[in-house]
Coordinates of C-alpha atoms and ligand atoms in Angstrom, one line a residue:
X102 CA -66.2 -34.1 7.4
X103 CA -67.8 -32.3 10.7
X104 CA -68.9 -35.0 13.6
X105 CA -72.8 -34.9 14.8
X106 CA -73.3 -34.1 18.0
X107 CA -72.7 -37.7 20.3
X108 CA -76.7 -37.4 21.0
X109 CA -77.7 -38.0 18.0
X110 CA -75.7 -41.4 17.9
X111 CA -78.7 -43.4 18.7
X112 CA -81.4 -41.4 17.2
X113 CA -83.6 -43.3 15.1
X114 CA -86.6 -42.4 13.3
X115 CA -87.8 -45.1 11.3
X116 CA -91.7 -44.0 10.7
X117 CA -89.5 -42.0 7.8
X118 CA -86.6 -43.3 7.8
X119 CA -84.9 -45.8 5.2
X120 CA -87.9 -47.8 4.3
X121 CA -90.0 -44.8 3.7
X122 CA -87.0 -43.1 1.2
X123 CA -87.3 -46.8 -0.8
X124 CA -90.8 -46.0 -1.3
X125 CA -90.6 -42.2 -2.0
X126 CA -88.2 -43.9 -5.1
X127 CA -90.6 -46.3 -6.2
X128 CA -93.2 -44.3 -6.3
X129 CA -91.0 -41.4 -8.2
X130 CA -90.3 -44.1 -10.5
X131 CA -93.8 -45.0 -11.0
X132 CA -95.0 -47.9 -8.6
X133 CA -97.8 -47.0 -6.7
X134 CA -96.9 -47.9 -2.9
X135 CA -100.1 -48.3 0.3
X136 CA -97.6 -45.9 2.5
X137 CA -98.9 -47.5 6.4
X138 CA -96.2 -46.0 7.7
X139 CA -97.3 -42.9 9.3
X140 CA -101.0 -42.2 11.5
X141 CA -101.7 -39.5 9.5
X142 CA -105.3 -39.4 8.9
X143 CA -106.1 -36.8 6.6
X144 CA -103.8 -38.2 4.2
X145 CA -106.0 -41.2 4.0
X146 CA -109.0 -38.9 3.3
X147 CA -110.2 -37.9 6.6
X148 CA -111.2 -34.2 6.8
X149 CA -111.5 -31.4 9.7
X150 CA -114.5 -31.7 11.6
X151 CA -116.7 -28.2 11.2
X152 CA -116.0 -27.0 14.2
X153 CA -112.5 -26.6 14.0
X154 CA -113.1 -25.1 10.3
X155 CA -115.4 -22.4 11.6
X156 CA -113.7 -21.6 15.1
X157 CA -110.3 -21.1 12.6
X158 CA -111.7 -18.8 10.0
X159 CA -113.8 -17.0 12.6
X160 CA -111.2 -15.9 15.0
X161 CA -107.5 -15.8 12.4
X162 CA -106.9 -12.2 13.0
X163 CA -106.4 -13.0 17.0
X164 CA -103.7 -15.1 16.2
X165 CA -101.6 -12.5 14.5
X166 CA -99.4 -11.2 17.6
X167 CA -96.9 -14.0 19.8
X168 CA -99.1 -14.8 22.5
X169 CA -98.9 -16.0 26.1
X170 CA -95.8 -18.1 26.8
X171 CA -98.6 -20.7 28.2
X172 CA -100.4 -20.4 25.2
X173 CA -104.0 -18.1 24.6
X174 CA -106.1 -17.6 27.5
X175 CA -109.5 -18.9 25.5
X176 CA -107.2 -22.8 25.0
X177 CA -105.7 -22.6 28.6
X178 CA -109.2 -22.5 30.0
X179 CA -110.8 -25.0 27.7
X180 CA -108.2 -27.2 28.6
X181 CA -107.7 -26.6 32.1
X182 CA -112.1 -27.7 32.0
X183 CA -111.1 -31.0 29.9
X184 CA -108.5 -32.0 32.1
X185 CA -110.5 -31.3 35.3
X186 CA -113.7 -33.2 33.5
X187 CA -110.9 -36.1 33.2
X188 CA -110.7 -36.0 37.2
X189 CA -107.6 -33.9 37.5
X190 CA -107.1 -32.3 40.6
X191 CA -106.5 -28.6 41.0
X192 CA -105.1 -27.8 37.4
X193 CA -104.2 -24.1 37.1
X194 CA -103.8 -22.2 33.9
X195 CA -100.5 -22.2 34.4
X196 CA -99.8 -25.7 34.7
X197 CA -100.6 -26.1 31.0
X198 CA -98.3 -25.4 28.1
X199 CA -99.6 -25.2 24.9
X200 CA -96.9 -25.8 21.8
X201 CA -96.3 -27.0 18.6
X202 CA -97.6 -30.8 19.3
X203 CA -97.1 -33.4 21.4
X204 CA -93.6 -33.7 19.8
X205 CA -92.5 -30.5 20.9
X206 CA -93.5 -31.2 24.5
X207 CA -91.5 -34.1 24.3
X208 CA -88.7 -33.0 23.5
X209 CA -89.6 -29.9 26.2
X210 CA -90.3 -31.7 29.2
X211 CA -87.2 -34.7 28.6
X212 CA -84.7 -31.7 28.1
X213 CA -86.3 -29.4 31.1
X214 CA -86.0 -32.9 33.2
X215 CA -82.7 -35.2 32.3
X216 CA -79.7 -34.2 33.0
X217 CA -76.5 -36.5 31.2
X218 CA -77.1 -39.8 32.1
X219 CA -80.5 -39.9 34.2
X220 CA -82.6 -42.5 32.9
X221 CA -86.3 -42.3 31.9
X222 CA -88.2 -45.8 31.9
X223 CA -89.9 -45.5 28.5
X224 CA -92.6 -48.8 27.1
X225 CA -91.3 -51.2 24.8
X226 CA -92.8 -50.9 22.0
X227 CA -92.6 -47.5 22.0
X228 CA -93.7 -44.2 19.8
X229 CA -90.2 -43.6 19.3
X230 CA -90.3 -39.9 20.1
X231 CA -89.9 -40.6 23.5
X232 CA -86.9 -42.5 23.4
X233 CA -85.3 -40.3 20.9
X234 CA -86.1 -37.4 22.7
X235 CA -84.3 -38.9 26.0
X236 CA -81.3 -40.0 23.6
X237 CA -81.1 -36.2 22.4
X238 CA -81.5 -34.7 26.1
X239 CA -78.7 -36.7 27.0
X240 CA -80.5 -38.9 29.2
X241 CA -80.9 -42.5 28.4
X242 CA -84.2 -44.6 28.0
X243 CA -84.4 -47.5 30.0
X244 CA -87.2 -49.8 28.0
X245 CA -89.7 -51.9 30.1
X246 CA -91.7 -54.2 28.8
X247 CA -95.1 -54.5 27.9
X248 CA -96.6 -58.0 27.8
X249 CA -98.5 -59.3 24.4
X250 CA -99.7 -61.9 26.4
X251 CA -101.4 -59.4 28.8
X252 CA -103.2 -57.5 26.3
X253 CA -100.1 -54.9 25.8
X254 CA -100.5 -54.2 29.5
X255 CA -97.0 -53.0 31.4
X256 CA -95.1 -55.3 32.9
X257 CA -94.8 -54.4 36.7
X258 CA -92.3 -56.6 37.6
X259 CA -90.3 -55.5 34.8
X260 CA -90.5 -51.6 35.9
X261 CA -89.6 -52.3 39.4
X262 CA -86.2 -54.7 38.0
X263 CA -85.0 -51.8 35.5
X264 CA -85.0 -48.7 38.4
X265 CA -82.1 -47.6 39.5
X266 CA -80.8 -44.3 41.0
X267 CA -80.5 -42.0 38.2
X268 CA -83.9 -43.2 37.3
X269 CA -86.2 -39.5 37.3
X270 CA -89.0 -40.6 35.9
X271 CA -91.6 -43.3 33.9
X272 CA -93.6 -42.7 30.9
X273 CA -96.8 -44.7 30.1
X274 CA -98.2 -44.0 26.1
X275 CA -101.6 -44.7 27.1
X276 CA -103.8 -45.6 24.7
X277 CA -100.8 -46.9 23.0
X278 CA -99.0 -46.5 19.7
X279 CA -98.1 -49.1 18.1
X280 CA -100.0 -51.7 19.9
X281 CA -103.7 -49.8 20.9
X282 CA -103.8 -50.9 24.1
X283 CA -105.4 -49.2 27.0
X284 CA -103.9 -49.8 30.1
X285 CA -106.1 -51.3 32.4
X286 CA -107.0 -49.6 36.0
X287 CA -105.7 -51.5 38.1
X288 CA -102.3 -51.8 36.5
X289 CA -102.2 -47.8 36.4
X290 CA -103.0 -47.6 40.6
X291 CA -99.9 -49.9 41.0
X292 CA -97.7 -47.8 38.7
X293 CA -98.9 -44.7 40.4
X294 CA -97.6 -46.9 43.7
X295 CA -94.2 -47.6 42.0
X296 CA -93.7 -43.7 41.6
X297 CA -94.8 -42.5 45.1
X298 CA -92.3 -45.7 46.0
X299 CA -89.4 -44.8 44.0
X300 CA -90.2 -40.8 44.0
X301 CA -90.0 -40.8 40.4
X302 CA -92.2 -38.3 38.7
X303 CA -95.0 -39.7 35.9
X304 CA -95.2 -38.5 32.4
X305 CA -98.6 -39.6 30.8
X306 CA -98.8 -39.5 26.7
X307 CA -102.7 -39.6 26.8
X308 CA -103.2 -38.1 22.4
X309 CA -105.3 -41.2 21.8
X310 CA -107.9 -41.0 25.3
X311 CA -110.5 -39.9 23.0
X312 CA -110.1 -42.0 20.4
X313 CA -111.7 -45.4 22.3
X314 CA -113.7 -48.5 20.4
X315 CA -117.1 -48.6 21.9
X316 CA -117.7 -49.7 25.6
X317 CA -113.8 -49.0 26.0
X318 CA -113.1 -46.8 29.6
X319 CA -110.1 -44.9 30.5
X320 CA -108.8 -43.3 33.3
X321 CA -106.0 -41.0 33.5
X322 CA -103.4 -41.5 35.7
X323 CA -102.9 -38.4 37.2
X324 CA -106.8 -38.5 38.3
X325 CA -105.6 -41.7 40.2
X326 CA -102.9 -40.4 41.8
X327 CA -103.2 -36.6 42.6
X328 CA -100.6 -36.8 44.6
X329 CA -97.8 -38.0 42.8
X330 CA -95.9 -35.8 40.4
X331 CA -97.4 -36.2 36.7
X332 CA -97.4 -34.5 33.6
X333 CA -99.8 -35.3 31.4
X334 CA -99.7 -34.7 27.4
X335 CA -102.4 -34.4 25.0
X336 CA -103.4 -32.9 21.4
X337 CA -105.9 -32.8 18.5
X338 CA -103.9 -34.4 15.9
X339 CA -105.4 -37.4 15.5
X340 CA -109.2 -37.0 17.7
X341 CA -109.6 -33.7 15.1
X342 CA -107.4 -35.5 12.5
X343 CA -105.2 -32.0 12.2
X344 CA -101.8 -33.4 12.2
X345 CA -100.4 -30.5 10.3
X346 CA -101.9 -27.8 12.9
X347 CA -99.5 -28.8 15.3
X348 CA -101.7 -28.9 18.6
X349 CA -100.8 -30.1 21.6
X350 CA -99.8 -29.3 25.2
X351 CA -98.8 -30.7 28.3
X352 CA -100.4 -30.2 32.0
X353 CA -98.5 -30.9 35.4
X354 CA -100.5 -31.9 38.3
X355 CA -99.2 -33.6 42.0
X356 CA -96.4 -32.0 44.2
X357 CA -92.9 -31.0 43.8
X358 CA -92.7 -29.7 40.2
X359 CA -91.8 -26.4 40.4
X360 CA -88.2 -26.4 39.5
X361 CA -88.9 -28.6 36.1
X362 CA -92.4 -25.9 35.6
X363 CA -89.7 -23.0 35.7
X364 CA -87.2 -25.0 33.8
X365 CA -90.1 -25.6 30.9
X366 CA -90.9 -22.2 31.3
X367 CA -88.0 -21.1 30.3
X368 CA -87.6 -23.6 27.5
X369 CA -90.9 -22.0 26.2
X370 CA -89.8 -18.6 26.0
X371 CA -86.8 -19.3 24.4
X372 CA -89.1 -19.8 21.6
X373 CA -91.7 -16.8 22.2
X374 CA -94.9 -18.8 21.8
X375 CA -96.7 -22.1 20.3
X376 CA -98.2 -21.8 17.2
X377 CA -101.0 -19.2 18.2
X378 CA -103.5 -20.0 14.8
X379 CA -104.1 -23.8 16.1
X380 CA -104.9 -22.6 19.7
X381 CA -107.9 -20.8 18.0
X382 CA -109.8 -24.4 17.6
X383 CA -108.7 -26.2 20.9
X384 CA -112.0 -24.8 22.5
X385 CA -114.4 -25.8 20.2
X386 CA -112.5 -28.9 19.4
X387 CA -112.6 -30.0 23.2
X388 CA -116.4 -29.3 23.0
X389 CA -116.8 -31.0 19.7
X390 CA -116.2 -35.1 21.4
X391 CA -119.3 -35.9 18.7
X392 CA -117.3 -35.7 15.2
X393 CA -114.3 -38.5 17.0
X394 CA -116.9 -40.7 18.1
X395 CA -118.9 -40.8 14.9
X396 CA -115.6 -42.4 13.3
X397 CA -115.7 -45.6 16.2
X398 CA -118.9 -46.6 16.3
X399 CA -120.4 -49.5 13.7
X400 CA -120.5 -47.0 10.3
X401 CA -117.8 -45.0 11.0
X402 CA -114.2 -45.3 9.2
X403 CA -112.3 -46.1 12.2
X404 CA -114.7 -48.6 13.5
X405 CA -115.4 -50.2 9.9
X406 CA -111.2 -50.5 8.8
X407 CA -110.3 -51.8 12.1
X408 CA -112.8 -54.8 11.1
X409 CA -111.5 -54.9 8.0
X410 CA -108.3 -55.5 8.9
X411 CA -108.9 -57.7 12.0
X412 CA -111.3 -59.9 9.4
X413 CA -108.4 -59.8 7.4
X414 CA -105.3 -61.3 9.7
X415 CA -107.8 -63.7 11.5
X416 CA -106.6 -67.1 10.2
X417 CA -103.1 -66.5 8.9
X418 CA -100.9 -69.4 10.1
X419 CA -98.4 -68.0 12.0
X420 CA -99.6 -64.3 12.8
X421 CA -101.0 -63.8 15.5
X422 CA -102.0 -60.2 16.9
X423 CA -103.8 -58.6 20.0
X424 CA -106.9 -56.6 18.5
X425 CA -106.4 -52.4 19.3
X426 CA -108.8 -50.9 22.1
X427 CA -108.0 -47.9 20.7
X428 CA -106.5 -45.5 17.9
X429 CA -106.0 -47.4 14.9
X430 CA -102.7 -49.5 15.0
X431 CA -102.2 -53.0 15.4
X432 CA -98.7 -55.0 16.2
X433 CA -98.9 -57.9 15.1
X434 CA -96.4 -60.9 15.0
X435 CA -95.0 -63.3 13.0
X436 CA -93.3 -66.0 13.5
X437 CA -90.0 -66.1 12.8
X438 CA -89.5 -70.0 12.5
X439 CA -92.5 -70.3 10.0
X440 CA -90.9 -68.2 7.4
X441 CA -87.4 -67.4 5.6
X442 CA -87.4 -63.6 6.7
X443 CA -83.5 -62.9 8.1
X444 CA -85.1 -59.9 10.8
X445 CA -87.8 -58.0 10.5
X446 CA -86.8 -55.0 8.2
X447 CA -85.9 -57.9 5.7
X448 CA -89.4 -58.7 6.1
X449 CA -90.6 -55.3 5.4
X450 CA -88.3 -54.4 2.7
X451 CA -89.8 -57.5 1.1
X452 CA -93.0 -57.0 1.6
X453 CA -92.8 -53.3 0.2
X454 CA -91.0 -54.3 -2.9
X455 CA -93.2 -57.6 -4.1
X456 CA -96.4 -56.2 -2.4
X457 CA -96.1 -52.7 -2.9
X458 CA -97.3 -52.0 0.9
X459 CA -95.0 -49.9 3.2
X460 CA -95.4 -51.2 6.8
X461 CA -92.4 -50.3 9.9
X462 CA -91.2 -53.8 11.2
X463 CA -90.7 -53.5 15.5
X464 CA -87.3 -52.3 15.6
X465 CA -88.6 -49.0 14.7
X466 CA -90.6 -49.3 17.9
X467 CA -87.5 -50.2 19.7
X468 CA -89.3 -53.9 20.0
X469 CA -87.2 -56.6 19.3
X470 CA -88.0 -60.0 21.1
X471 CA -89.8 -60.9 17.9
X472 CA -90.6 -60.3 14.5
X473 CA -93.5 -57.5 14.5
X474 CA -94.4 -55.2 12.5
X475 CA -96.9 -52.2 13.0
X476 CA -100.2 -52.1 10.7
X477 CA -101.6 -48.0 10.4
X478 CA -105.5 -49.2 9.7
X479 CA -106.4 -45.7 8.1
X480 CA -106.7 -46.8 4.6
X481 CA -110.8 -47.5 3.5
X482 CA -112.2 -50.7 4.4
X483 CA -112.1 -51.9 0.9
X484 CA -108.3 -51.2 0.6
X485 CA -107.4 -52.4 4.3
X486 CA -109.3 -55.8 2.8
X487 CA -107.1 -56.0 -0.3
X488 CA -104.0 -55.6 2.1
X489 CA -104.6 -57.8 4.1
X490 CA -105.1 -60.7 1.4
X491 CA -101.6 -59.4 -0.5
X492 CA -100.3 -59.7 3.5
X493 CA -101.6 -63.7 3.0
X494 CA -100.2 -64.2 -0.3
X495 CA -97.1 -62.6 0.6
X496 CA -97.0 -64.5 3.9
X497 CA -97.5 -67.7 2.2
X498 CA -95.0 -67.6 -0.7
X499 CA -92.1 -67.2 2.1
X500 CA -93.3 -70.1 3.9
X501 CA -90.5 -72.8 4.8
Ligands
PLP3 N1 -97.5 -39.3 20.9 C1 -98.0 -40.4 20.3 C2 -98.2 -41.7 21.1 C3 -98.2 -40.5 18.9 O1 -98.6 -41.6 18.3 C4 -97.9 -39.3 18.1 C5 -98.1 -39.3 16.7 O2 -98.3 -40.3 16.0 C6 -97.5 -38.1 18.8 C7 -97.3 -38.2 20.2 C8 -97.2 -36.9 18.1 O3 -98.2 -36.0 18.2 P1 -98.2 -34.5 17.7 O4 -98.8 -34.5 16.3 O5 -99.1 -33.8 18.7 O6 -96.8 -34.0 17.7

């Protein structure tokens, strides 16, 4: 048998991994299975706002030739205007990159920037794209923590301990996945600090900043720190709920870039283009804030299944849980003494085959200082509801 590559050795993607295979077989075998495993919102019955429908079927035949290796010049602009709205300082066309998703960027910007061995201070918990996509660069992630008991917030003191000289840079997921947290501003001005400090350049995940609970603010980092380097990433897969578009791009702002721009040049070449049919609909989406805050305001989905499932949980001896700020995850834990789960994929695995409810226990967040498990509130409030109460049931038969 052939050896895979030594990067992939600690490559783990759990959202689909084994967990989500037991269910594909139970539900080939005829048990119907609540999949929570994955934010994917159309699956749950979310649809395209109009905006994106009409800008798509109005403008197809542009999209028929590779384009730009930035990406189309009508995207690049309406970007360019959405970061600068977001206080940005001096974004240029082409800072931006425009690909196939956040993911791609990822995987872009960690392989333009690590070389074997240089370390990249990712969250714990994390979206585990980030840390994977440092494994598979070669680099390493170094995992700082973020505190429960401080709202999800980053731990400074933390960051500062885990630096060291091959660390390059620090990513922040902010609003987060899987907790929902948004980082609050005066924790991002002392980050910003610990870069300009350590000269370590900032990458910024920012796919959920539209996606905020009412009265919620957020600030960018890289409007708080022009100065510093920072590359900021954003798409419409979730705020336009066009997952399968693959939509997203990345924007560097602050000094001393311009090796890792030409390095991600290159990189972008290499493959000819991003997708150029989901570039047609970043303009109007990025003009169209209306159809994402209808879904988080009282009446709308997002706002009426994140009650549902908070509602749900509140009680539950021995879960406890910080409620979201923003997208539509929660992170709750359990605790471990109050029950006779051996880790927390037992307690999935469990809970999937009594309750029929797939849910991604911590570890696949590359969390584990205790037993956690992230909860996808997409589902209808009705069905969040009923959840929640097998959740109780199931909770309470395990009881020691
Ligand atoms: N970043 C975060 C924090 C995410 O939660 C996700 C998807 O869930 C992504 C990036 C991937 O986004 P995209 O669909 O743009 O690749």
């Amino acid at each position: 048998m052939f050896s895979q590559s030594t990067r992939m050795i600690h490559v783990h993607s759990d959202i689909r991994g084994p967990l989500f295979v037991e269910a594909l077989r139970m539900q080939a075998a005829g048990t119907p299975v609540l999949k929570l495993n994955t934010g994917n919102p159309a699956s749950f019955g979310f649809s395209m706002p109009q905006s994106v429908r009409q800008a798509l079927s109005a403008h197809m035949d542009d999209a028929v030739a590779y384009c730009g290796v930035h990406g189309m010049s009508d995207a690049l602009s309406a970007i360019r205007q959405y970061h600068t709205s977001r206080g940005l300082q001096n974004v240029k066309e082409d800072d931006i990159f425009i690909g196939n998703g956040v993911s791609e960027m990822a995987s872009m910007i960690t392989t333009a920037l690590l070389s074997d061995g240089d370390e990249l201070l990712v969250p714990a918990p994390c979206y585990s794209l980030w840390s994977n996509s440092a494994y598979i660069s070669g680099g390493k992630p170094v995992f700082y923590r973020c505190a429960p008991e401080d709202d999800w917030n980053p731990d400074l003191e933390d960051i500062e301990r885990k630096i060291t000289s091959r660390t390059k840079a620090l990513l922040l997921i902010n609003p987060n996945n899987p907790t929902g947290a948004v980082y609050k501003k005066e924790i991002l001005l002392a980050i910003a600090d610990i870069a300009r400090r350590h000269k370590l350049i900032l990458l910024s995940d920012e796919i959920y900043d539209r996606l905020l609970l009412p009265g919620v603010e957020y600030t960018s980092i890289a409007a708080l720190a022009p100065d510093v380097p920072c590359v900021t990433f954003n798409g419409l897969s979730k705020s336009h709920i066009i997952c399968g578009f693959r939509c997203g791009w990345m924007v560097f702002t602050g000094s001393d870039l311009e090796e890792i721009k030409a390095a991600v040049s290159s990189l972008a070449a290499l493959r000819l283009c991003g997708n150029a049919l989901t570039q047609l609909v970043i303009s109007a989406a990025l003009d169209d804030f209306a159809s994402t805050k209808a879904m988080l305001v009282p009446g709308g989905r997002l706002y009426e299944q994140r009650a549902a499932t908070l509602n749900g949980l509140t009680g539950i001896d021995g879960l406890t849980f910080v409620p979201n700020k923003a997208a539509f995850y929660l992170f709750p834990s359990i605790d471990a003494k109050q029950f006779d789960f051996e880790s927390g994929y037992d307690f999935a695995l469990k809970f999937l085959h009594e309750k029929q409810i797939l849910v991604i226990p911590g570890t696949g967040f590359d969390w584990d200082e205790d037993l956690r498990f992230r909860i996808v509130m997409l589902p209808e409030p009705k069905l969040l509801t009923s959840a929640m109460n097998d959740l109780r049931e199931f909770l309470d038969v395990h009881r020691i």
